[in-house]
Amino acid sequence: MRTVWRKSSKSGGEQAACVEKADGQPLYRDSKNPEGPSVGVSPQGCAIFQAAAAAGQFDRPF
């Protein structure tokens, strides 16, 4: 079965650096290296990561 990857609607254009999530699976990959490795995350870890990202914990300071 082919893995379908999704980018956040908040991501920039096609060349933007972002993290993609596999549809229906706890897998993540770097969009700059789509043929590279993906990282599996437990459902609990996924929820913690998403909550932290939504709270801005990974935002770059400007």
Coordinates of C-alpha atoms in Angstrom, one line a residue:
M1 CA 0.0 0.0 0.0
R2 CA 1.3 3.5 -0.9
T3 CA 1.8 6.0 1.9
V4 CA 0.0 9.3 1.4
W5 CA 1.9 12.2 3.0
R6 CA 0.3 15.5 4.1
K7 CA 1.7 19.0 4.7
S8 CA 0.3 21.5 7.0
S9 CA -1.8 24.2 5.3
K10 CA 0.4 26.6 7.3
S11 CA 3.5 25.4 5.3
G12 CA 4.9 27.7 2.6
G13 CA 5.2 26.7 -1.1
E14 CA 6.5 23.5 -2.5
Q15 CA 10.1 24.3 -1.6
A16 CA 9.4 25.2 2.0
A17 CA 11.1 23.2 4.8
C18 CA 8.5 21.4 6.8
V19 CA 7.5 18.2 8.4
E20 CA 5.0 15.9 6.6
K21 CA 2.7 13.4 8.3
A22 CA 1.6 10.1 6.8
D23 CA -2.2 10.0 6.4
G24 CA -3.6 7.5 8.9
Q25 CA -0.2 6.5 10.3
P26 CA 2.0 7.8 13.1
L27 CA 4.9 8.6 10.7
Y28 CA 6.7 11.8 10.0
R29 CA 9.4 12.8 7.5
D30 CA 11.4 15.8 6.3
S31 CA 9.8 17.3 3.2
K32 CA 13.3 18.3 1.9
N33 CA 14.3 14.6 1.8
P34 CA 11.1 12.7 0.8
E35 CA 13.1 9.5 0.0
G36 CA 14.9 9.6 3.3
P37 CA 13.9 8.0 6.6
S38 CA 10.6 8.5 8.3
V39 CA 10.1 8.6 12.1
G40 CA 7.4 6.5 13.8
V41 CA 5.7 8.1 16.8
S42 CA 3.2 6.5 19.3
P43 CA -0.3 8.0 19.4
Q44 CA 0.5 9.5 22.8
G45 CA 3.8 11.0 21.5
C46 CA 2.0 12.3 18.4
A47 CA -0.6 14.1 20.6
I48 CA 2.1 15.6 22.8
F49 CA 4.1 16.8 19.8
Q50 CA 1.0 18.3 18.1
A51 CA -0.1 20.1 21.3
A52 CA 3.4 21.5 21.8
A53 CA 3.6 22.7 18.1
A54 CA 0.1 24.3 18.4
A55 CA 1.3 26.1 21.6
G56 CA 4.3 27.6 19.7
Q57 CA 6.9 25.7 21.6
F58 CA 8.9 25.0 18.4
D59 CA 8.6 28.5 16.9
R60 CA 11.8 30.3 16.0
P61 CA 12.3 33.5 18.0
F62 CA 12.6 36.6 15.7

